[in-house]
C-alpha positions as CSV (number, residue, x, y, z in Angstrom):
1,M,0.1,-0.3,-0.1
2,N,2.7,2.5,1.1
3,K,4.6,1.9,-2.5
4,I,1.7,2.8,-4.2
5,R,0.8,5.7,-2.4
6,T,4.1,6.0,-2.5
7,F,3.8,6.2,-6.8
8,A,0.7,8.1,-6.7
9,F,2.6,10.9,-5.0
10,A,5.2,10.9,-7.5
11,A,3.0,10.8,-10.1
12,T,1.2,14.0,-9.2
13,L,3.9,15.7,-8.8
14,G,5.4,14.9,-12.2
15,F,1.7,15.9,-13.8
16,T,2.3,19.4,-11.4
17,A,5.6,19.9,-12.5
18,Y,4.0,19.1,-16.2
19,C,1.5,21.4,-16.2
20,T,3.5,24.1,-14.9
21,S,5.7,24.1,-18.0
22,A,3.4,22.7,-20.6
23,C,-0.2,24.6,-19.9
24,A,1.6,28.0,-19.0
25,Q,1.1,28.9,-22.7
26,D,4.4,30.5,-23.2
27,V,5.0,31.6,-26.3
28,T,8.1,31.5,-28.5
29,L,7.1,34.7,-30.9
30,P,8.6,34.5,-34.9
31,T,12.0,35.4,-35.5
32,P,11.6,39.7,-35.9
33,T,11.5,41.0,-39.5
34,K,14.8,43.6,-39.7
35,N,14.1,44.9,-43.0
36,E,16.4,47.7,-43.7
37,T,14.8,49.1,-46.4
38,A,10.9,49.0,-45.3
39,G,11.2,52.3,-45.0
40,S,12.5,55.8,-43.9
41,L,13.5,57.2,-39.6
42,T,13.2,60.4,-41.4
43,K,9.5,59.4,-42.5
44,A,8.4,57.9,-39.3
45,L,9.5,61.0,-37.4
46,N,7.3,62.5,-39.7
47,D,4.7,60.4,-39.1
48,R,4.9,60.2,-35.5
49,H,2.0,60.8,-33.4
50,S,-0.6,59.9,-30.8
51,T,-4.0,57.9,-31.4
52,R,-6.8,57.1,-28.7
53,Q,-9.0,55.4,-30.9
54,F,-8.6,51.7,-32.0
55,T,-10.3,49.6,-34.8
56,D,-11.0,45.5,-33.2
57,R,-7.9,44.1,-35.7
58,Q,-5.5,42.6,-34.2
59,L,-1.8,42.2,-34.2
60,T,-0.7,39.1,-36.3
61,D,2.5,37.3,-33.7
62,Q,4.9,38.7,-36.8
63,T,4.2,42.1,-36.2
64,L,4.1,41.7,-32.1
65,S,8.1,39.8,-32.3
66,D,8.7,42.7,-34.9
67,L,7.4,45.8,-32.0
68,L,8.8,44.1,-29.2
69,W,12.0,43.4,-30.9
70,A,12.4,47.1,-31.6
71,A,11.2,48.8,-28.5
72,D,14.1,47.0,-26.4
73,G,15.0,43.7,-28.3
74,V,18.9,42.3,-28.6
75,N,20.2,43.6,-31.5
76,R,24.2,42.4,-30.9
77,P,26.0,39.4,-30.1
78,D,26.9,41.0,-26.7
79,G,22.7,40.5,-25.8
80,K,22.8,44.5,-26.3
81,R,19.9,46.3,-26.6
82,T,17.8,48.0,-29.4
83,A,17.0,50.7,-26.6
84,P,19.9,52.6,-25.5
85,S,20.4,52.5,-21.5
86,A,22.4,54.3,-18.5
87,M,25.5,52.7,-18.2
88,N,24.0,49.9,-19.9
89,R,22.2,48.6,-17.2
90,Q,18.9,46.9,-19.1
91,D,16.5,47.9,-16.1
92,V,13.2,48.2,-18.4
93,T,11.5,45.1,-18.3
94,I,8.4,45.3,-21.1
95,Y,4.8,43.4,-20.3
96,V,2.6,42.5,-22.7
97,G,-1.7,42.4,-22.3
98,K,-3.7,40.8,-24.9
99,D,-6.9,39.2,-24.7
100,D,-5.4,35.8,-24.3
101,G,-3.2,37.3,-20.9
102,T,-0.4,38.7,-19.6
103,F,3.0,37.9,-20.7
104,R,5.9,39.2,-19.7
105,Y,8.5,40.1,-22.6
106,D,12.1,38.0,-23.0
107,A,13.8,40.0,-25.3
108,A,16.9,37.5,-24.9
109,A,14.6,34.5,-26.1
110,N,12.5,36.4,-28.5
111,K,9.4,35.2,-26.0
112,L,6.4,35.7,-24.0
113,I,6.4,34.3,-20.9
114,K,2.4,34.2,-19.5
115,I,2.7,35.3,-16.1
116,G,-1.4,35.5,-16.1
117,S,-4.8,34.9,-17.8
118,S,-6.5,37.9,-16.4
119,D,-6.8,41.1,-19.0
120,L,-3.9,43.2,-18.5
121,R,-5.3,46.2,-20.5
122,I,-8.2,46.4,-18.4
123,A,-5.9,47.0,-15.1
124,A,-4.5,49.5,-17.6
125,A,-7.3,51.4,-18.3
126,D,-8.1,52.9,-14.5
127,R,-7.1,56.3,-15.6
128,N,-7.9,55.7,-19.6
129,K,-10.0,54.1,-20.3
130,F,-9.2,53.7,-24.0
131,I,-6.5,51.3,-23.2
132,K,-9.1,48.2,-22.9
133,T,-10.2,49.2,-26.5
134,A,-6.8,48.3,-27.8
135,P,-5.4,44.7,-29.4
136,I,-2.7,44.8,-26.7
137,V,-1.4,47.0,-24.1
138,L,2.9,47.6,-23.1
139,V,3.5,48.0,-19.7
140,I,7.5,48.9,-19.8
141,A,8.7,49.2,-16.4
142,S,12.2,49.7,-15.0
143,N,13.7,47.8,-11.9
144,N,14.8,50.7,-9.0
145,K,17.6,47.8,-8.3
146,L,19.3,47.6,-11.8
147,T,19.2,52.1,-11.3
148,G,20.1,52.9,-7.7
149,G,17.1,53.8,-7.4
150,N,17.6,56.9,-9.4
151,K,14.3,58.2,-10.9
152,A,16.3,60.0,-13.7
153,I,17.8,57.0,-15.1
154,S,14.5,54.8,-15.4
155,G,12.5,57.5,-17.2
156,L,15.6,58.1,-19.2
157,N,15.6,54.1,-20.2
158,V,12.1,54.1,-20.3
159,G,11.8,57.2,-22.3
160,A,13.9,55.2,-25.0
161,V,11.8,52.4,-25.0
162,M,8.9,54.4,-25.8
163,Q,9.9,55.9,-28.2
164,N,11.1,53.0,-29.6
165,V,7.4,52.0,-29.9
166,Y,6.2,55.1,-31.2
167,L,8.8,54.8,-34.4
168,F,7.8,51.5,-35.2
169,C,4.0,52.1,-35.0
170,A,4.5,55.6,-37.3
171,A,6.5,53.3,-39.5
172,N,3.7,50.4,-40.0
173,G,0.3,52.0,-39.6
174,L,0.0,51.3,-36.3
175,S,-1.7,53.5,-33.4
176,T,-0.8,54.1,-29.5
177,V,0.1,56.5,-27.3
178,C,1.9,56.7,-23.8
179,C,0.3,56.7,-20.8
180,Y,1.9,58.0,-17.7
181,A,1.1,54.9,-15.1
182,G,1.2,57.0,-12.3
183,D,2.4,58.0,-8.6
184,A,0.8,54.5,-7.4
185,P,2.0,51.8,-8.8
186,A,1.1,49.1,-5.8
187,E,-2.1,47.7,-7.5
188,M,-0.1,47.7,-10.8
189,Q,2.9,45.6,-9.1
190,K,0.3,43.6,-7.2
191,F,-1.6,42.8,-10.9
192,L,1.7,41.5,-12.2
193,G,3.1,40.0,-9.6
194,I,6.1,41.9,-9.2
195,K,7.8,43.0,-6.5
196,E,8.2,47.1,-5.4
197,D,11.5,47.7,-6.5
198,M,9.7,46.9,-10.1
199,V,8.0,50.5,-11.3
200,P,5.9,50.8,-13.8
201,L,6.0,54.0,-15.7
202,V,4.3,54.1,-18.8
203,Y,1.1,52.6,-20.2
204,M,1.2,52.2,-24.1
205,P,-1.9,50.6,-25.9
206,V,-1.2,49.7,-29.7
207,G,-3.2,48.9,-32.4
208,Y,-5.0,49.8,-35.9
């Protein structure tokens, strides 16, 4: 009987471990498209603007991959990013909310790590209701441990990522707007399951 119980317990542990990894529904993104002839930087700068209205058209995984890579993806063999960061602190993390859950962007693996099933768009729309009408929302956060608590550095680094998002959207017919996350990040930190050192600074809904 003890052997049977031991086997059953081991099987349960095995199934739990399997579900933890296989049922998490992480998303391996397509390889980012890096087409140097897709459009000029000056045209993207000319077209850059903020939009608060979105259609119900969804982003493809390829477009999402390209967007996230442009925002803060790895563009060199040494792991450095498309967005600069002061002293290469790489303190910025991007969280992605879409209709099938909430994810953390893993730039090194070009992958979305699922961290929850709730709708991040609704959580981010507390002060800006239009956010929940976009197909996705990006929450851009900075790790205070990596910046030494320097708010200026955090703002600088998040701002670089924000501008990359704007320029990608302008160059690819997408709409976005930068929304300040507010001075009380505790609720969003709780929603994302992150520690107080990781501070959300900007919300960016993205769509068509």
